[in-house]
Amino acid sequence: MNKQRFALVGNPNSGKTTLFNALTGSNQFIGNWPGVTVEKKSGHLIGHPEVEILDLPGLYSLAANSLEEIIASKELTQNPPDAIINIVDGTNLERNLYMTTQLFDLGIPLILVINMADELRQEGISIDADKLSERIGYPVVAISALKGENIDKLTEHLLSPEITQNHPLKTDYGADIEAVIAQASGIIKPSFPESQLRYWSFRSLEPGFKQNLDQAQQLELQLLQEDYESSHDGDDLESTIAGLRYDKIDQLVSGTIHGSRKGELSFSDRVDQIVTNRWLALPIFVLVMVIVYGISITTLGTYLTDWTNEVLFGEIVPGFVSSLLEKMSVAEWLQSLILDGIVAGVGAVLGFVPQMLVLFFMLAFLEASGYMARIAFIMDRAFRKWGLSGKSFIPLLVGSGCSVPGIMASRTIEEESDRRMTVILTSFIPCGAKLPVIALFAGAIAGDALWVAPAAYFLGIAAVILSGLILKKTPRFKGEPSPFVMELPPYRLPGLKTVLRSTWERGWSFIKKAGTIILLSSIVIWALLRFGIENGSLATVEVLENSFMARLGSLISWMFRPLGWDSWQAAVATITGLVAKENVVNTFGILFGYAEVSESGTEIWANVAQHFGVLGGFSFLIFNLLCIPCFAAIGAIKREMNNAGWTWFALIYQSVFAYAVSFVFYQISNWALTQQFGFITILAILVVLGTIYFLVRPEKQKEVRNPHRNGVRA
Amino acid sequence: MTWGTFFVGALLLIIVGLIIASMVRQKKENPECPSACYACPMARKCARAAKPNPLKPQGQ
């Protein structure tokens, strides 16, 4: 058999990647979340290396508005496959077939795959695949990619010689539109291949389309559109074509769908009646996050982490490495570097791996179930009341894994001021790297209390809301929030394999980070702690306070006195946290495990508790959760702001905000608990009153942004 | 210097060198991204974001 190339094309969340994995035996990431496939991937049909299958990103149309649409459109036109495997979600057939009508225009042989046949069956619906096939002139196969139903039938079709020889359906959209398309074809003919003229004719009528066209052609097309619209009572040409495509879909599917769920709610609809209910949605969201963070960072997570911290990295690893180095007669300084620096630092971070894995497992479960998409929807309703857009919540959701992609995801927000604000706010949400810091303080100063980790997450959300309110009061951020449209995927019970794969990917990244950046940081921290100026000369220090690290920390530690922690150790941990937030734990691991102060992890954390005290510890945690993120995230902020002034504004705002919140927390809590009242307490009260006044003061002039300016394409 | 010190020291140097080399290589492979993908728990999602912004005019 000759080499063949098939492109797998479908809407987001239609099961493309599941089918790709089923056909090729690959192990690509799957998620119940639109946009999982963001790049094209390639594989070979199982047992047929000559048949290549290309998994393209999910897209709603070939309009080339989004990055996914650009990738798919380029692949299909510049390097056309032998045939297209067009997968459609059977539970949402009409909407999915919209893009199918565009694929017809491409003139490439096609096979239509109706996925989720099992879900349709459960709902008492059947689709007459043969009848539909007769109408569109292409093979139609109903499958369940998840359960492997009819994959063999699809494979048979792919291997049959007819697959690449079927003739594309020539859709007829009526005399008026066909005349416009014919004229457009004439205009663009010199710029595109003959076989793709119909496809490019439709594309060339999209507003702002310029690809391959010179100015004269663009002008002619513009005139053509204006002529059509003026002769049709101002009807928008693009909308008219979209309407006609849906009419065509109605004709094609009419009489092919049997059974109906009209008037009946699907399982997802019934769950959504509760989960996205106006009054219950937010309490349920809070409860879910309390359970997720509570279980992973305290209860179950702690049970697992106690062993890794106290036994594995407290006794087994240091004991084994120490005896090995002794046997090899390794010099004392190198033993110190390895045991007090690398093992203590990296071990302190790796000790939290079990907690991370439990958290990643639960987040992966929520993501694959479809609940994560609901959180954005729920938060949009709440955010809108405070002048923020639900669009801002998507980067915040992504940012709960890592701030860097979260900040970058803000580019999906068209409105510049909303986008800038989201860039500033994203790193307030605790990323994966901050979780060991939260876990450390939850264990060290709060006795593994269940509420600490969820409180840290909600502190991030509260910081986003409060900052959003503050920034929206300033002229640069004023205005109505951008509109937000998002498709909610159906709820599905996630496959264990999918959830475990996602958990492992994230967990392995955490471990790799500990073995690379954290390891290098440990060496640098150890060196700065071991060397310093003592008795007027550079030497290995006897007293830690003489080390370079202590001197560096002492330079800035005074600034944190009003926050309740002014030791050089705390200042140093804050600085090293800029390299990677896990370094806060790494630094404490080295500092409090240094010079054989401690023999087990438990003692290190007890030293942390003793060093900070309860209020100082919480104040330190608050500051480090909210202050400027790691260098990688700062780089992302710089890139997304694309302006030095805005970058500095973001960093200064985050620092001042974190300082103010920690300051107010410490001073007011200290006043409440110890009854100590002084000038600095008054200052803290003034900060609170000043913020409240700033938020509630009447506005002199209200500027209203035109809500129709930002079109959102569903 | 004992052979043990030499051996362990050399091994540590090689490990550090390899880590730095891999970080530099990854940075070169993906200069758009300020982070290193191998260490990023969201690398797959970031791959989308690291591409040019489709919402800004790209000459089309």
PDB file of N, CA and C in Angstrom, chain A residues 387-437:
ATOM      1  N   GLY A 387     -16.582  44.373  38.321  1.00  0.00           N
ATOM      2  CA  GLY A 387     -15.962  45.060  37.182  1.00  0.00           C
ATOM      3  C   GLY A 387     -14.883  44.261  36.480  1.00  0.00           C
ATOM      4  N   LEU A 388     -14.759  42.962  36.831  1.00  0.00           N
ATOM      5  CA  LEU A 388     -13.752  42.128  36.172  1.00  0.00           C
ATOM      6  C   LEU A 388     -14.452  41.194  35.192  1.00  0.00           C
ATOM      7  N   SER A 389     -13.687  40.673  34.236  1.00  0.00           N
ATOM      8  CA  SER A 389     -14.268  39.771  33.253  1.00  0.00           C
ATOM      9  C   SER A 389     -13.928  38.327  33.607  1.00  0.00           C
ATOM     10  N   GLY A 390     -14.863  37.399  33.293  1.00  0.00           N
ATOM     11  CA  GLY A 390     -14.587  35.973  33.478  1.00  0.00           C
ATOM     12  C   GLY A 390     -13.410  35.535  32.633  1.00  0.00           C
ATOM     13  N   LYS A 391     -13.145  36.293  31.572  1.00  0.00           N
ATOM     14  CA  LYS A 391     -11.986  35.972  30.723  1.00  0.00           C
ATOM     15  C   LYS A 391     -10.701  36.018  31.538  1.00  0.00           C
ATOM     16  N   SER A 392     -10.691  36.902  32.537  1.00  0.00           N
ATOM     17  CA  SER A 392      -9.499  37.021  33.384  1.00  0.00           C
ATOM     18  C   SER A 392      -9.314  35.774  34.232  1.00  0.00           C
ATOM     19  N   PHE A 393     -10.387  35.007  34.415  1.00  0.00           N
ATOM     20  CA  PHE A 393     -10.268  33.859  35.306  1.00  0.00           C
ATOM     21  C   PHE A 393      -9.573  32.675  34.643  1.00  0.00           C
ATOM     22  N   ILE A 394      -9.618  32.603  33.304  1.00  0.00           N
ATOM     23  CA  ILE A 394      -8.941  31.492  32.608  1.00  0.00           C
ATOM     24  C   ILE A 394      -7.431  31.537  32.902  1.00  0.00           C
ATOM     25  N   PRO A 395      -6.763  32.700  32.714  1.00  0.00           N
ATOM     26  CA  PRO A 395      -5.336  32.750  33.084  1.00  0.00           C
ATOM     27  C   PRO A 395      -5.114  32.421  34.557  1.00  0.00           C
ATOM     28  N   LEU A 396      -6.053  32.803  35.409  1.00  0.00           N
ATOM     29  CA  LEU A 396      -5.890  32.505  36.832  1.00  0.00           C
ATOM     30  C   LEU A 396      -5.977  31.000  37.083  1.00  0.00           C
ATOM     31  N   LEU A 397      -6.870  30.322  36.342  1.00  0.00           N
ATOM     32  CA  LEU A 397      -6.981  28.864  36.468  1.00  0.00           C
ATOM     33  C   LEU A 397      -5.694  28.191  36.009  1.00  0.00           C
ATOM     34  N   VAL A 398      -5.201  28.662  34.846  1.00  0.00           N
ATOM     35  CA  VAL A 398      -3.953  28.096  34.306  1.00  0.00           C
ATOM     36  C   VAL A 398      -2.815  28.412  35.273  1.00  0.00           C
ATOM     37  N   GLY A 399      -2.850  29.611  35.862  1.00  0.00           N
ATOM     38  CA  GLY A 399      -1.797  30.061  36.770  1.00  0.00           C
ATOM     39  C   GLY A 399      -1.726  29.263  38.053  1.00  0.00           C
ATOM     40  N   SER A 400      -2.782  28.505  38.391  1.00  0.00           N
ATOM     41  CA  SER A 400      -2.710  27.694  39.604  1.00  0.00           C
ATOM     42  C   SER A 400      -1.722  26.541  39.405  1.00  0.00           C
ATOM     43  N   GLY A 401      -1.358  26.243  38.155  1.00  0.00           N
ATOM     44  CA  GLY A 401      -0.295  25.265  37.892  1.00  0.00           C
ATOM     45  C   GLY A 401       1.043  25.966  37.872  1.00  0.00           C
ATOM     46  N   CYS A 402       1.152  27.002  37.026  1.00  0.00           N
ATOM     47  CA  CYS A 402       2.398  27.766  36.903  1.00  0.00           C
ATOM     48  C   CYS A 402       2.024  29.157  36.394  1.00  0.00           C
ATOM     49  N   SER A 403       2.599  30.182  37.001  1.00  0.00           N
ATOM     50  CA  SER A 403       2.227  31.555  36.637  1.00  0.00           C
ATOM     51  C   SER A 403       2.641  31.907  35.199  1.00  0.00           C
ATOM     52  N   VAL A 404       3.725  31.284  34.708  1.00  0.00           N
ATOM     53  CA  VAL A 404       4.237  31.668  33.382  1.00  0.00           C
ATOM     54  C   VAL A 404       3.183  31.454  32.286  1.00  0.00           C
ATOM     55  N   PRO A 405       2.661  30.231  32.097  1.00  0.00           N
ATOM     56  CA  PRO A 405       1.614  30.078  31.076  1.00  0.00           C
ATOM     57  C   PRO A 405       0.345  30.825  31.434  1.00  0.00           C
ATOM     58  N   GLY A 406       0.091  31.009  32.741  1.00  0.00           N
ATOM     59  CA  GLY A 406      -1.081  31.777  33.160  1.00  0.00           C
ATOM     60  C   GLY A 406      -0.993  33.206  32.648  1.00  0.00           C
ATOM     61  N   ILE A 407       0.174  33.810  32.846  1.00  0.00           N
ATOM     62  CA  ILE A 407       0.385  35.193  32.385  1.00  0.00           C
ATOM     63  C   ILE A 407       0.277  35.244  30.858  1.00  0.00           C
ATOM     64  N   MET A 408       0.863  34.247  30.209  1.00  0.00           N
ATOM     65  CA  MET A 408       0.820  34.218  28.737  1.00  0.00           C
ATOM     66  C   MET A 408      -0.605  33.999  28.215  1.00  0.00           C
ATOM     67  N   ALA A 409      -1.401  33.247  28.973  1.00  0.00           N
ATOM     68  CA  ALA A 409      -2.782  32.978  28.532  1.00  0.00           C
ATOM     69  C   ALA A 409      -3.627  34.249  28.524  1.00  0.00           C
ATOM     70  N   SER A 410      -3.122  35.298  29.168  1.00  0.00           N
ATOM     71  CA  SER A 410      -3.883  36.553  29.215  1.00  0.00           C
ATOM     72  C   SER A 410      -4.011  37.182  27.824  1.00  0.00           C
ATOM     73  N   ARG A 411      -3.199  36.717  26.885  1.00  0.00           N
ATOM     74  CA  ARG A 411      -3.238  37.325  25.548  1.00  0.00           C
ATOM     75  C   ARG A 411      -4.529  37.008  24.792  1.00  0.00           C
ATOM     76  N   THR A 412      -5.350  36.100  25.340  1.00  0.00           N
ATOM     77  CA  THR A 412      -6.640  35.832  24.703  1.00  0.00           C
ATOM     78  C   THR A 412      -7.634  36.959  24.998  1.00  0.00           C
ATOM     79  N   ILE A 413      -7.252  37.872  25.903  1.00  0.00           N
ATOM     80  CA  ILE A 413      -8.141  38.993  26.243  1.00  0.00           C
ATOM     81  C   ILE A 413      -7.858  40.146  25.283  1.00  0.00           C
ATOM     82  N   GLU A 414      -8.849  40.504  24.503  1.00  0.00           N
ATOM     83  CA  GLU A 414      -8.636  41.518  23.472  1.00  0.00           C
ATOM     84  C   GLU A 414      -8.462  42.918  24.052  1.00  0.00           C
ATOM     85  N   GLU A 415      -9.261  43.249  25.079  1.00  0.00           N
ATOM     86  CA  GLU A 415      -9.233  44.599  25.633  1.00  0.00           C
ATOM     87  C   GLU A 415      -7.920  44.824  26.386  1.00  0.00           C
ATOM     88  N   GLU A 416      -7.142  45.820  25.938  1.00  0.00           N
ATOM     89  CA  GLU A 416      -5.789  46.020  26.438  1.00  0.00           C
ATOM     90  C   GLU A 416      -5.723  46.247  27.954  1.00  0.00           C
ATOM     91  N   SER A 417      -6.629  47.081  28.474  1.00  0.00           N
ATOM     92  CA  SER A 417      -6.540  47.378  29.916  1.00  0.00           C
ATOM     93  C   SER A 417      -6.895  46.143  30.742  1.00  0.00           C
ATOM     94  N   ASP A 418      -7.886  45.356  30.293  1.00  0.00           N
ATOM     95  CA  ASP A 418      -8.238  44.118  31.007  1.00  0.00           C
ATOM     96  C   ASP A 418      -7.085  43.122  30.939  1.00  0.00           C
ATOM     97  N   ARG A 419      -6.423  43.089  29.783  1.00  0.00           N
ATOM     98  CA  ARG A 419      -5.312  42.158  29.593  1.00  0.00           C
ATOM     99  C   ARG A 419      -4.152  42.521  30.533  1.00  0.00           C
ATOM    100  N   ARG A 420      -3.820  43.820  30.574  1.00  0.00           N
ATOM    101  CA  ARG A 420      -2.723  44.257  31.444  1.00  0.00           C
ATOM    102  C   ARG A 420      -3.047  43.952  32.909  1.00  0.00           C
ATOM    103  N   MET A 421      -4.292  44.193  33.262  1.00  0.00           N
ATOM    104  CA  MET A 421      -4.689  43.957  34.649  1.00  0.00           C
ATOM    105  C   MET A 421      -4.559  42.466  34.984  1.00  0.00           C
ATOM    106  N   THR A 422      -4.968  41.613  34.055  1.00  0.00           N
ATOM    107  CA  THR A 422      -4.871  40.163  34.289  1.00  0.00           C
ATOM    108  C   THR A 422      -3.414  39.732  34.432  1.00  0.00           C
ATOM    109  N   VAL A 423      -2.527  40.329  33.637  1.00  0.00           N
ATOM    110  CA  VAL A 423      -1.094  40.015  33.739  1.00  0.00           C
ATOM    111  C   VAL A 423      -0.592  40.352  35.150  1.00  0.00           C
ATOM    112  N   ILE A 424      -1.052  41.484  35.673  1.00  0.00           N
ATOM    113  CA  ILE A 424      -0.606  41.919  37.001  1.00  0.00           C
ATOM    114  C   ILE A 424      -1.148  40.977  38.089  1.00  0.00           C
ATOM    115  N   LEU A 425      -2.382  40.499  37.894  1.00  0.00           N
ATOM    116  CA  LEU A 425      -3.056  39.763  38.966  1.00  0.00           C
ATOM    117  C   LEU A 425      -2.791  38.252  38.980  1.00  0.00           C
ATOM    118  N   THR A 426      -2.391  37.697  37.830  1.00  0.00           N
ATOM    119  CA  THR A 426      -2.315  36.225  37.713  1.00  0.00           C
ATOM    120  C   THR A 426      -1.434  35.569  38.771  1.00  0.00           C
ATOM    121  N   SER A 427      -0.280  36.193  39.070  1.00  0.00           N
ATOM    122  CA  SER A 427       0.644  35.504  39.989  1.00  0.00           C
ATOM    123  C   SER A 427       0.185  35.573  41.447  1.00  0.00           C
ATOM    124  N   PHE A 428      -0.939  36.231  41.725  1.00  0.00           N
ATOM    125  CA  PHE A 428      -1.482  36.199  43.093  1.00  0.00           C
ATOM    126  C   PHE A 428      -2.023  34.812  43.440  1.00  0.00           C
ATOM    127  N   ILE A 429      -2.474  34.078  42.417  1.00  0.00           N
ATOM    128  CA  ILE A 429      -2.990  32.728  42.658  1.00  0.00           C
ATOM    129  C   ILE A 429      -1.794  31.804  42.936  1.00  0.00           C
ATOM    130  N   PRO A 430      -1.843  31.045  44.044  1.00  0.00           N
ATOM    131  CA  PRO A 430      -0.678  30.211  44.365  1.00  0.00           C
ATOM    132  C   PRO A 430      -0.385  29.192  43.262  1.00  0.00           C
ATOM    133  N   CYS A 431       0.811  29.266  42.695  1.00  0.00           N
ATOM    134  CA  CYS A 431       1.206  28.304  41.664  1.00  0.00           C
ATOM    135  C   CYS A 431       1.744  27.046  42.344  1.00  0.00           C
ATOM    136  N   GLY A 432       2.050  26.028  41.557  1.00  0.00           N
ATOM    137  CA  GLY A 432       2.554  24.774  42.108  1.00  0.00           C
ATOM    138  C   GLY A 432       3.801  24.971  42.957  1.00  0.00           C
ATOM    139  N   ALA A 433       4.647  25.921  42.546  1.00  0.00           N
ATOM    140  CA  ALA A 433       5.908  26.142  43.256  1.00  0.00           C
ATOM    141  C   ALA A 433       5.694  26.722  44.652  1.00  0.00           C
ATOM    142  N   LYS A 434       4.546  27.408  44.842  1.00  0.00           N
ATOM    143  CA  LYS A 434       4.298  28.001  46.166  1.00  0.00           C
ATOM    144  C   LYS A 434       3.706  26.985  47.143  1.00  0.00           C
ATOM    145  N   LEU A 435       3.249  25.851  46.602  1.00  0.00           N
ATOM    146  CA  LEU A 435       2.575  24.881  47.461  1.00  0.00           C
ATOM    147  C   LEU A 435       3.497  24.293  48.547  1.00  0.00           C
ATOM    148  N   PRO A 436       4.780  24.000  48.225  1.00  0.00           N
ATOM    149  CA  PRO A 436       5.647  23.525  49.317  1.00  0.00           C
ATOM    150  C   PRO A 436       5.803  24.577  50.425  1.00  0.00           C
ATOM    151  N   VAL A 437       5.791  25.855  50.044  1.00  0.00           N
ATOM    152  CA  VAL A 437       5.919  26.917  51.052  1.00  0.00           C
ATOM    153  C   VAL A 437       4.673  26.907  51.947  1.00  0.00           C
TER     154      VAL A 437
END
